[in-house]
Coordinates of C-alpha atoms in Angstrom, one line a residue:
X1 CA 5.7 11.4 -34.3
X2 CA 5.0 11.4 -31.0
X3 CA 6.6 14.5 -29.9
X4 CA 3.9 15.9 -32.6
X5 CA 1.0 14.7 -30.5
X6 CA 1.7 15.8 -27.1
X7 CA 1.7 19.2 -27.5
X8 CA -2.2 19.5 -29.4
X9 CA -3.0 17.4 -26.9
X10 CA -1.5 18.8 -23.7
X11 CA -3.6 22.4 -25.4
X12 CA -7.0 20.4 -25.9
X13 CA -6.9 19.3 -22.3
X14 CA -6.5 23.2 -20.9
X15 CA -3.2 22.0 -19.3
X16 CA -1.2 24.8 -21.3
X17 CA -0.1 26.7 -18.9
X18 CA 3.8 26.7 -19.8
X19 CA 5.7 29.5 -20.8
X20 CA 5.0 30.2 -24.7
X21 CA 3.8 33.0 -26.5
X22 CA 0.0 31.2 -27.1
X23 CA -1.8 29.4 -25.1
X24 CA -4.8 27.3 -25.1
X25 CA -7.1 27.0 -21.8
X26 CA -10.5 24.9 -22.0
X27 CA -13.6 26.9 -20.6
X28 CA -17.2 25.4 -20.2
X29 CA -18.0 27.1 -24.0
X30 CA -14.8 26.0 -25.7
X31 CA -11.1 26.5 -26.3
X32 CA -9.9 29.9 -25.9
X33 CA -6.6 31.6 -26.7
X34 CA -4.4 33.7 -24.7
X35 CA -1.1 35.4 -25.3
X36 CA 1.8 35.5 -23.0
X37 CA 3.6 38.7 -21.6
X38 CA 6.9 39.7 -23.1
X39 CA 8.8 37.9 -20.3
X40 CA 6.4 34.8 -20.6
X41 CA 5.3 34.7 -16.6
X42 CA 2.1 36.0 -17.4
X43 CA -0.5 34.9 -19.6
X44 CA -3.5 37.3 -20.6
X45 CA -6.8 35.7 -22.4
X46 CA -8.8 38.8 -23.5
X47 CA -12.3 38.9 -24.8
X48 CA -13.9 35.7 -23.5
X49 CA -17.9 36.0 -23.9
X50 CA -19.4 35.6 -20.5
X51 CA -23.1 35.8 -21.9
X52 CA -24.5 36.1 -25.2
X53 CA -24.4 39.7 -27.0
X54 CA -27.4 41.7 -24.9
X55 CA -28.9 43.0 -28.4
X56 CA -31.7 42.5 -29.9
X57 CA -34.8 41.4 -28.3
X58 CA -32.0 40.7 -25.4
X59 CA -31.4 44.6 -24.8
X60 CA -32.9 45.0 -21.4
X61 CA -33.0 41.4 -20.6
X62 CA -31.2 39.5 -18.0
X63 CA -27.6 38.0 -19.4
X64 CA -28.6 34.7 -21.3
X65 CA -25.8 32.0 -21.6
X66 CA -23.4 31.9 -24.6
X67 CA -23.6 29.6 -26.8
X68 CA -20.3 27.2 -27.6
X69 CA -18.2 27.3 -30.0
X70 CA -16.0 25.3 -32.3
X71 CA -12.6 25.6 -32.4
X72 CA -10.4 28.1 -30.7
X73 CA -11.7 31.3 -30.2
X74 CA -8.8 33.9 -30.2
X75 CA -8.7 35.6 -26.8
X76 CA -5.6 38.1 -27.1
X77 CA -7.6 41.8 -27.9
X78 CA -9.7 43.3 -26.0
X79 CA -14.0 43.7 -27.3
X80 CA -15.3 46.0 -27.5
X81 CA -16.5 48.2 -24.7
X82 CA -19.8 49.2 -23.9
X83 CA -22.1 51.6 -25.5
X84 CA -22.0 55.1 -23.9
X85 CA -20.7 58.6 -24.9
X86 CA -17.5 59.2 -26.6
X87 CA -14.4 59.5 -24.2
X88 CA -13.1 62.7 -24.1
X89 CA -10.2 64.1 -21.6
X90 CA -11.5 66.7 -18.9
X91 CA -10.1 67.8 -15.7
X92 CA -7.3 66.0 -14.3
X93 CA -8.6 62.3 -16.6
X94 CA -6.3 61.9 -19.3
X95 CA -6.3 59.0 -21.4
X96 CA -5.0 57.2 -19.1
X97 CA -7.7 56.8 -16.8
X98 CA -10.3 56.6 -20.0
X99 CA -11.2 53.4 -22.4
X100 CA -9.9 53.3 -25.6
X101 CA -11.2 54.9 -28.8
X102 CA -12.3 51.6 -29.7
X103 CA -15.8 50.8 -31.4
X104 CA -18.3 51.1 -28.8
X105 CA -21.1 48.5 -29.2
X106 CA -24.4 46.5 -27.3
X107 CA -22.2 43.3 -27.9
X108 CA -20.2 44.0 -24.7
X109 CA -20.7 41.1 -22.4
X110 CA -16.7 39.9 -22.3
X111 CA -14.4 39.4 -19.6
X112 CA -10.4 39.5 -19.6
X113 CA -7.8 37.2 -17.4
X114 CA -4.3 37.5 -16.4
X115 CA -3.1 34.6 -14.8
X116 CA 0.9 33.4 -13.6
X117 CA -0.3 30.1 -12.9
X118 CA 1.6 27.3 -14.5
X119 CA -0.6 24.2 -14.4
X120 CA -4.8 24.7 -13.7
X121 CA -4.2 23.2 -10.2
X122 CA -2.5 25.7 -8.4
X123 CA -5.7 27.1 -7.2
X124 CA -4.4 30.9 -6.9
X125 CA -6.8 33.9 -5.3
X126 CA -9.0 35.5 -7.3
X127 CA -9.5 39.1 -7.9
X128 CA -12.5 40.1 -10.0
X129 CA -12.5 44.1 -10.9
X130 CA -15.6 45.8 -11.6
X131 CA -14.3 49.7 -13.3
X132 CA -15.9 52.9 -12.3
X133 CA -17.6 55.7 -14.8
X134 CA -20.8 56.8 -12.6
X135 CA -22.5 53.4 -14.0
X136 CA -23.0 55.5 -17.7
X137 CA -19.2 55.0 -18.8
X138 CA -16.4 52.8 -18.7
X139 CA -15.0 49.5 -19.6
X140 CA -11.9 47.1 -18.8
X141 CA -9.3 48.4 -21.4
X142 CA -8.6 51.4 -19.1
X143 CA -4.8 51.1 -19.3
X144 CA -4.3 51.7 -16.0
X145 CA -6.4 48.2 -15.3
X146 CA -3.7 46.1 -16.9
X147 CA -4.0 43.1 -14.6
X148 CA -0.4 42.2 -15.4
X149 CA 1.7 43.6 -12.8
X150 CA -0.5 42.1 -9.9
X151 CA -0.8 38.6 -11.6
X152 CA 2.8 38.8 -11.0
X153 CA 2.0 39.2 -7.5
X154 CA 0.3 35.7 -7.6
X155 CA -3.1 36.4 -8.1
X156 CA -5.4 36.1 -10.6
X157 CA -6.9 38.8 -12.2
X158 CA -10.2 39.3 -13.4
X159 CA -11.6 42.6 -15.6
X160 CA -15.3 42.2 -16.4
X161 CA -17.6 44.4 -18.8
X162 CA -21.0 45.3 -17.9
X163 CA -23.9 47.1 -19.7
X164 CA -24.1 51.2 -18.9
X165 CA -25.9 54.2 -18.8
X166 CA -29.8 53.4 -20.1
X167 CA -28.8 50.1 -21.9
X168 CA -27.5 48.8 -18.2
X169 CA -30.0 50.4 -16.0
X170 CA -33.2 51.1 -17.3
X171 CA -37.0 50.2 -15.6
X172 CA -40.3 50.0 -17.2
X173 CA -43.3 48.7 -16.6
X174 CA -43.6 46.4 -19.6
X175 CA -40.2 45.0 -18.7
X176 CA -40.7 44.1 -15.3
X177 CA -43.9 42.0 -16.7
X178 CA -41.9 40.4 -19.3
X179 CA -39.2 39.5 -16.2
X180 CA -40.1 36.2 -15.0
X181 CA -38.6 38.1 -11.5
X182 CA -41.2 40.6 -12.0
X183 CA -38.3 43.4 -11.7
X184 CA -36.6 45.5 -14.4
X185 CA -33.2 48.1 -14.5
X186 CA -30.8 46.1 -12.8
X187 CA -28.7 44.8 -16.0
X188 CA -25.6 46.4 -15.6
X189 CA -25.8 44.6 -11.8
X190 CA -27.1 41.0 -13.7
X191 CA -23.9 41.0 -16.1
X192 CA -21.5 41.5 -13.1
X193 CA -23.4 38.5 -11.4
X194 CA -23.2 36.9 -14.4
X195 CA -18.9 37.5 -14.4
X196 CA -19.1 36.2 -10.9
X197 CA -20.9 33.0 -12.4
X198 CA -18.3 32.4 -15.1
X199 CA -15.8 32.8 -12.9
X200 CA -17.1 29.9 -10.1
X201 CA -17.1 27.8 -13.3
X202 CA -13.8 28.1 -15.0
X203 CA -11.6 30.1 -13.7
X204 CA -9.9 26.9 -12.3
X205 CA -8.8 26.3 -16.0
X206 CA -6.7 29.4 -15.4
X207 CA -5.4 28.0 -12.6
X208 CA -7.5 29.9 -10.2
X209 CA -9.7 29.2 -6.7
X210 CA -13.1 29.6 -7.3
X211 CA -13.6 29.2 -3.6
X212 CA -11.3 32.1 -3.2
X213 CA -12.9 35.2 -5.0
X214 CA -12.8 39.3 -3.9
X215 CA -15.1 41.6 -5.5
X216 CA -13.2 44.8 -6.0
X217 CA -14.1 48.1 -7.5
X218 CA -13.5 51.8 -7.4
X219 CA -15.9 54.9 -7.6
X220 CA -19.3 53.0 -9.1
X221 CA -17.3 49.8 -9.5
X222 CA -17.1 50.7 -5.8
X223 CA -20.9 51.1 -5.8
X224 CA -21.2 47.9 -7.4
X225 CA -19.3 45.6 -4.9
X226 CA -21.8 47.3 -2.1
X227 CA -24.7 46.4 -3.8
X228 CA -23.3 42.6 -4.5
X229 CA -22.7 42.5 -0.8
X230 CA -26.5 43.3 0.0
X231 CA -27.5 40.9 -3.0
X232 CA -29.3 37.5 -2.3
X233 CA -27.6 36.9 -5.9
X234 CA -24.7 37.4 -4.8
X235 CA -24.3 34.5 -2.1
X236 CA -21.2 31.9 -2.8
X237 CA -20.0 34.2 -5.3
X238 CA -17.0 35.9 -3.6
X239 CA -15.7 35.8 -0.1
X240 CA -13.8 39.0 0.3
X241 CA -14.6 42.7 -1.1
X242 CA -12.7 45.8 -1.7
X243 CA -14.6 48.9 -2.2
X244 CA -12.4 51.9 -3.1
X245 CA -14.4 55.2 -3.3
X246 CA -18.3 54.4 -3.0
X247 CA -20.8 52.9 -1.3
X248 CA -24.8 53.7 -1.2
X249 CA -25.6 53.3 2.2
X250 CA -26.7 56.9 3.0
X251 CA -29.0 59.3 0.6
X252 CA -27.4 60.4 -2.2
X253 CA -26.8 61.1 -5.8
X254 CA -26.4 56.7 -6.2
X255 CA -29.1 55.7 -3.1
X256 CA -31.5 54.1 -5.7
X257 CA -34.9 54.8 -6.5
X258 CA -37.1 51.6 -6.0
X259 CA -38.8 49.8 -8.5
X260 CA -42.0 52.4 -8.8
X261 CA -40.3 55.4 -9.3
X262 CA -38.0 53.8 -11.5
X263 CA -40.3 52.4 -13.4
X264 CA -42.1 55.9 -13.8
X265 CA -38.7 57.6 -14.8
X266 CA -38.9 54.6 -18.2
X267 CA -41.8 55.8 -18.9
X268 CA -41.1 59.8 -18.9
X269 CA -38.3 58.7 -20.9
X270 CA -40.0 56.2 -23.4
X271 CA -42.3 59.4 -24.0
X272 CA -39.0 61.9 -24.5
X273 CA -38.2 59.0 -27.5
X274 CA -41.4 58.8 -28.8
X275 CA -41.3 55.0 -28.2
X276 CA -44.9 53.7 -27.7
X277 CA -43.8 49.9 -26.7
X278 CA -41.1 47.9 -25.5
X279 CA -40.9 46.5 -29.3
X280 CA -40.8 50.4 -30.6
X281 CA -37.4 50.6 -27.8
X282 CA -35.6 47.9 -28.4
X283 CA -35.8 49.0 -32.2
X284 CA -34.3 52.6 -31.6
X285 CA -30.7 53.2 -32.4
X286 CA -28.2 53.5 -29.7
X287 CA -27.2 56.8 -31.0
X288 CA -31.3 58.0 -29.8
X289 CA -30.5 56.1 -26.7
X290 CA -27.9 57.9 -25.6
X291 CA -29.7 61.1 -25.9
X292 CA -31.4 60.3 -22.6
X293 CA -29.5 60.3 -19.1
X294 CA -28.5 56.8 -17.5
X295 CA -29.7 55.2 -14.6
X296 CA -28.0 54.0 -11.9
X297 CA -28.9 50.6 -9.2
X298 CA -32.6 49.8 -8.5
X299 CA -34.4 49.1 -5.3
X300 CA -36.3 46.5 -7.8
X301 CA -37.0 43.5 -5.3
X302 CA -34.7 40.8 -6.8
X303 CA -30.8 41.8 -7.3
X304 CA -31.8 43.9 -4.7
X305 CA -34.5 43.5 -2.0
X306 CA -34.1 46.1 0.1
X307 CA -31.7 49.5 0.6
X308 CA -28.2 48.4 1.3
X309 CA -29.0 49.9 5.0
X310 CA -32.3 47.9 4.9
X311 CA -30.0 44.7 3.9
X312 CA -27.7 45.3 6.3
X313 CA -30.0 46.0 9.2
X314 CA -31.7 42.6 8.8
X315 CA -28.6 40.2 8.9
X316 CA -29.5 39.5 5.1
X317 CA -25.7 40.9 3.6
X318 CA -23.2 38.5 2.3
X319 CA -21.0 38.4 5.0
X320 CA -17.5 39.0 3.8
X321 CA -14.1 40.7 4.9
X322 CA -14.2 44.1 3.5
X323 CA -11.3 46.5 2.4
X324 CA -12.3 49.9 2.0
X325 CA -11.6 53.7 2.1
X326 CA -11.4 56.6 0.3
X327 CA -9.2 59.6 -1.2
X328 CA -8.1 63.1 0.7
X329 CA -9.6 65.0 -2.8
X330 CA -12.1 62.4 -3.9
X331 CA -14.4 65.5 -4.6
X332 CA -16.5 66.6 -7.6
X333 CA -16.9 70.3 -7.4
X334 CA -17.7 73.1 -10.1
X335 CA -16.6 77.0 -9.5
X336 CA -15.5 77.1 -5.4
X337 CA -17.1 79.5 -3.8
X338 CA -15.3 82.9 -2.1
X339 CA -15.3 82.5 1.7
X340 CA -18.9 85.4 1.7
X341 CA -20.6 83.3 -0.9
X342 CA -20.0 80.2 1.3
X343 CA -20.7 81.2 4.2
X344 CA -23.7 82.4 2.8
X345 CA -25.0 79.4 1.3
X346 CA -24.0 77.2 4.4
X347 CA -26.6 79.7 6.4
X348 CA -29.5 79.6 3.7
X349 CA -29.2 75.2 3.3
X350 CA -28.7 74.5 6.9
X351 CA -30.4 77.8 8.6
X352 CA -30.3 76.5 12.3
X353 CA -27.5 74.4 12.4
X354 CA -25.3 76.4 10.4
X355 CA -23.2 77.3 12.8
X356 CA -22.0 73.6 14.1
X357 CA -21.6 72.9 10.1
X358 CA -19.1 75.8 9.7
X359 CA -17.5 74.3 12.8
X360 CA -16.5 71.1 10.7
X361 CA -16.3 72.7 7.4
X362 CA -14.9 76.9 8.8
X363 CA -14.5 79.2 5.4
X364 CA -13.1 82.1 7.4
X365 CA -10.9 82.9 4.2
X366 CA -11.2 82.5 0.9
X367 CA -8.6 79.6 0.8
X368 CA -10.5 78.4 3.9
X369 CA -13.9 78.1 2.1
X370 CA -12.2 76.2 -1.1
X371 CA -10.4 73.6 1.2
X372 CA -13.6 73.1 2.9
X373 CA -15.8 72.7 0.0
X374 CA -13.6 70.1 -1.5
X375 CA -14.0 68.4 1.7
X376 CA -17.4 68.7 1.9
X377 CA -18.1 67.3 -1.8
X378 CA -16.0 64.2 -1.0
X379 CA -17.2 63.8 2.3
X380 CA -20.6 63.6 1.4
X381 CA -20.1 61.6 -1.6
X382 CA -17.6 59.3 -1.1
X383 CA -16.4 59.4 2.5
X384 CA -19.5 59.5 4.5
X385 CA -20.9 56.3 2.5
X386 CA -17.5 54.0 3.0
X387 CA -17.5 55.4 6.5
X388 CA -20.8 54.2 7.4
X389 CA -20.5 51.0 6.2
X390 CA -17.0 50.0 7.6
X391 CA -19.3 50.9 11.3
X392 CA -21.6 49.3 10.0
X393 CA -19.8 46.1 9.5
X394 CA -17.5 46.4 12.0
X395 CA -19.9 47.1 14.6
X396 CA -21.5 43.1 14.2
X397 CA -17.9 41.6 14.3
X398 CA -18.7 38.9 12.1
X399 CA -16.3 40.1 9.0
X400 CA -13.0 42.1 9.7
X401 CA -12.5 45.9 8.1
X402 CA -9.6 47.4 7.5
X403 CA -10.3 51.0 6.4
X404 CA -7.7 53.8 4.1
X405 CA -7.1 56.7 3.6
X406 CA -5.0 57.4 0.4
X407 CA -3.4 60.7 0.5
X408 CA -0.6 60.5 -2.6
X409 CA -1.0 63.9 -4.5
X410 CA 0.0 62.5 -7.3
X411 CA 3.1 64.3 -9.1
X412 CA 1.8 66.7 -12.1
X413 CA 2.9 69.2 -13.8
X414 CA 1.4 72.7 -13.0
X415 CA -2.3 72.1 -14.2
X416 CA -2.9 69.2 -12.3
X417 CA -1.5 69.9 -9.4
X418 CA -4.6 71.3 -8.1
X419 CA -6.4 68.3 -7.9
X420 CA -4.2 66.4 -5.2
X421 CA -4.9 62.8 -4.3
X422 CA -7.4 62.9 -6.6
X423 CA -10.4 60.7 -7.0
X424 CA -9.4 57.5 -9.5
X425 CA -5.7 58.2 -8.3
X426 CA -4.8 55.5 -6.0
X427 CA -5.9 53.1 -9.4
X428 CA -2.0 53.0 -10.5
X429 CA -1.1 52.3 -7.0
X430 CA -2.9 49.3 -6.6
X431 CA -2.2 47.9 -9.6
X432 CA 1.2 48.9 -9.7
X433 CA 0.6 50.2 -13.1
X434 CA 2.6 53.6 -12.5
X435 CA 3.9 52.7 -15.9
X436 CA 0.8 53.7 -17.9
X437 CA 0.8 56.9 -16.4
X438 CA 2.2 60.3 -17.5
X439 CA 3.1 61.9 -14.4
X440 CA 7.0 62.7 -13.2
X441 CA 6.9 60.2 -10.6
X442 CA 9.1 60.4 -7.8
X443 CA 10.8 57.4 -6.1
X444 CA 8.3 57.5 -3.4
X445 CA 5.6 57.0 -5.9
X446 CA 6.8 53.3 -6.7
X447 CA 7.4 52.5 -3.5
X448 CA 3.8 53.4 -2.3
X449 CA 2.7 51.7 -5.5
X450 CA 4.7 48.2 -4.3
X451 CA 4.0 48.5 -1.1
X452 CA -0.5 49.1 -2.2
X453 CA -0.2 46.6 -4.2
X454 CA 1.1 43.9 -2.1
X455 CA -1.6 44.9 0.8
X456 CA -4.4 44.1 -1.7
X457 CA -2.6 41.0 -3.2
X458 CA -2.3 40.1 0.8
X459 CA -6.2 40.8 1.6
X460 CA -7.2 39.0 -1.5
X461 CA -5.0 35.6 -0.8
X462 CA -6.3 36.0 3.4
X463 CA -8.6 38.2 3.8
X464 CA -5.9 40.3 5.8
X465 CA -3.4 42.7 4.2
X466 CA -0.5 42.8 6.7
X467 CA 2.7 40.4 5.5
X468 CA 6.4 40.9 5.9
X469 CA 7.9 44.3 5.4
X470 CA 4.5 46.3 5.0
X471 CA 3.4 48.5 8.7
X472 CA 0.9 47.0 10.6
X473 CA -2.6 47.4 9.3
X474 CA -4.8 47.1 12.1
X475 CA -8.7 45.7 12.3
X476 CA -10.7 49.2 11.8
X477 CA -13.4 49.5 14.8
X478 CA -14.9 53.0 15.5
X479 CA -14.0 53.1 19.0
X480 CA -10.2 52.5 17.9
X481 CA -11.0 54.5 14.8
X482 CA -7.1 53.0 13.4
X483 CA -6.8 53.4 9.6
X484 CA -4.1 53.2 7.2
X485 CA -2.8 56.5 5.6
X486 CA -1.4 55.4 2.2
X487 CA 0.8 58.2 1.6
X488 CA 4.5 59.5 1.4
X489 CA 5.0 57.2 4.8
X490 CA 2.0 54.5 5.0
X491 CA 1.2 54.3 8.9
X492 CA -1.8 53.6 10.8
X493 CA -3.5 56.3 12.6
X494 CA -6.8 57.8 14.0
X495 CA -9.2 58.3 11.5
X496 CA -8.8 62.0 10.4
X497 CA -12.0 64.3 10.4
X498 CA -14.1 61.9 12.0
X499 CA -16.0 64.5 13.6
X500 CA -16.5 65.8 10.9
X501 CA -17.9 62.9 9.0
X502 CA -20.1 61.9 11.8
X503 CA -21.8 65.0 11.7
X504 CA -22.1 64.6 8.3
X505 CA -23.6 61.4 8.7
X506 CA -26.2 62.7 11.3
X507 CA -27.0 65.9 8.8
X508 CA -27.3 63.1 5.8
X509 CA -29.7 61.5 7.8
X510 CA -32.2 63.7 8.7

């Protein structure tokens, strides 16, 4: 009889951490239930509400908290993702690298955990993943974000849902005088916080450090950890970030309008929906929401005061070690141009200066002009913005950097092959998820993905990716301009085409 108590017991005190196919852990809401891997050294616990569903006369509001339960709530599928525009496969984005054709819906605010503790005390690292999907698509059951194989690793792994598109950033005047901040369009920003706030207060039942957090994120997810670093909300949260692919430090297609101009775009669009009032919006379907673009993050006063720069500038950033870099392809690009039509159109955008761009980005053949194009889009999307704020952090030595370059072209078959080291394609890598992926990988491929995946399971126990067996990953600084090329051969070297990006960065800056 009492062999028959222990084990209830043992569950209801979120001790359950042995190896069995369900578990019970105890969160500040209730009892949720998880569901071990096939070789029982990994438990997941999938769908755990972080907030209460944002629907309602709570679309467009901050994250409110969720309200308990009774019982055990089961925690072993994913909820569903976030309302935005059917998935569909284009370019080089299979469906690996897209969410599920699951029911989309409002009711999105859940969070998913793979943990290999065995007891809640072992305090592990925490890493909390925030997906990419140019803040209007996305969600956490991307295959490729299985947090398995790095919980394996011995850290925690956190996946997080947030609100996207016009449901996750959206301004209007009437909101921002409802907000009791007096600021409105930051919601998809509010539910990450929010993550970051469930995580401080249970993931210890996991077994997990909440003392011992990194942000991490890729493309907008990428975005996101920037904007949490300039955050006042973000303070006590985390104390590492990764950022791979993004950053809004310099003008561009994510800088951020502030709060007027914002605001102003709500109402153009309230008038395109033939919404007279808040009340008439919050009552239209999502189906006439989606008609309109998304937003994307909001100089709005409170999740964030100032421009990242601004933040930065003034001493007011979270200071935290940062891991961050970008791909050799990460470029968007539509029809490239022949090496006349380039040329041309460098002469007519930068008339004067021309000459010194064609110096960085030359198009004296047609192969010429492509390659530079490509190099062009990513630099001045991705690789200008991670750039800047590694010398911007680096240059105050109060956090280390250590800055990549990934340069894998991932194996593909003949239509893909075009794309390179593509951006989104170091994601397998550092998750060590190669598995999910329908490539013909070589052996190199698993040996770059081990070899990723330890760095960033290193940087997120220490704050410092080097350990036994990997090559050295030195400090980045721009006067020793070292980064890590995570290719065939991962090595440390000077920074490649960084005269090109600091031209780029002057030319952005004008």
């Amino acid at each position: 009889m009492k062999r028959l108590l222990i084990l209830p017991l043992i569950l209801l005190c979120g001790c359950a951490m042995a190896q069995t196919k369900s578990m019970v852990a105890k969160i500040d809401a209730g009892l949720v239930r998880g569901v071990s891997n096939s070789t029982g050294d990994v438990m997941s616990y999938k769908g755990i509400p972080f907030a209460a569903p944002p629907v309602g006369d709570l679309r467009w509001k901050a994250p409110q908290p969720v309200k308990a339960w009774e019982g055990v709530k089961d925690c072993t599928k994913f909820s569903k993702m976030p309302v935005q525009a059917k998935p569909n496969e284009f370019g080089v984005y299979t469906r690996e690298f897209l969410i599920k054709d699951e029911p989309l819906s409002e009711d999105c605010l859940y969070l998913n955990v793979w943990t290999g503790a065995k007891i809640p005390s072992e305090k592990r690292p925490v890493i909390v993943w925030i997906y990419g999907g140019g803040f209007s698509s996305g969600g956490t059951n991307v295959p490729i974000y299985d947090g398995e194989a790095l919980a394996k690793k011995g850290v925690i792994l956190v996946s997080v849902n947030y609100r996207v598109g016009i449901l996750g950033f959206f301004a209007h005047p009437e909101l921002t005088a409802e907000s009791p901040n007096h600021a409105s369009g930051n919601y998809g920003l509010m539910d990450q916080l929010a993550g970051l706030q469930w995580v401080k207060k249970n993931i210890a039942a996991f077994g997990g450090d909440p003392t011992n957090v990194t942000i991490a994120g890729q493309s907008a997810g990428s975005m996101s950890v920037n904007c949490l670093t300039a955050s006042p909300l973000g303070k006590g949260l985390f104390q590492k970030a990764i950022a791979e692919s993004g950053a809004s430090f310099l003008a561009g297609p994510f800088g951020g309008p502030d709060l007027k101009q914002a605001e102003e775009e709500g109402v153009k669009t309230a008038k395109k929906l033939q919404a007279n009032s808040l009340a008439e919006l919050r009552k239209l379907s999502t189906e006439e929401l989606l008609k309109q673009n998304g937003g994307r993050p909001i100089i709005d006063g409170y999740v964030l005061p100032a421009s990242i720069a601004g933040s930065y500038a003034a001493d007011k950033e979270n200071q935290v070690a940062l891991l961050t870099g970008w791909n050799a392809d990460d470029a968007f690009i539509g029809k490239l141009k022949t090496a006349v039509e380039y040329k041309a159109d460098i002469q007519k955008r930068y008339a004067a200066n021309s000459a010194e761009f064609l110096k960085h980005y030359p198009g004296k053949t047609d192969a010429e002009a492509a390659e530079s194009q490509i190099r062009i889009s990513r630099d001045m999307t991705f690789g200008v913005q991670n750039y800047t704020w590694a010398n911007v952090q680096s240059a105050k030595k109060k956090a280390k950097v250590y800055l990549y370059r990934f340069t894998r072209r991932m194996p593909a078959t003949e239509a893909f092959k075009k794309y390179g080291a593509f951006h989104t394609g170091e994601v397998g890598y550092v998750f060590d998820n190669l598995k999910f992926l329908n490539r013909p990988f070589e052996p190199v491929d698993q040996q770059l993905a081990d070899t990723m995946s330890s760095y960033w399971v290193n940087f997120v126990t220490s704050g410092d990716p080097n350990g036994p067996g990997l090559p050295a990953w030195p400090v980045y600084n721009s006067k020793g301009n070292q980064v890590m090329i995570l290719g065939e051969k991962p090595a440390a070297e000077p920074l490649p085409d960084k005269a090109s990006l600091d031209f780029m960065v002057k030319e952005m800056m004008k």
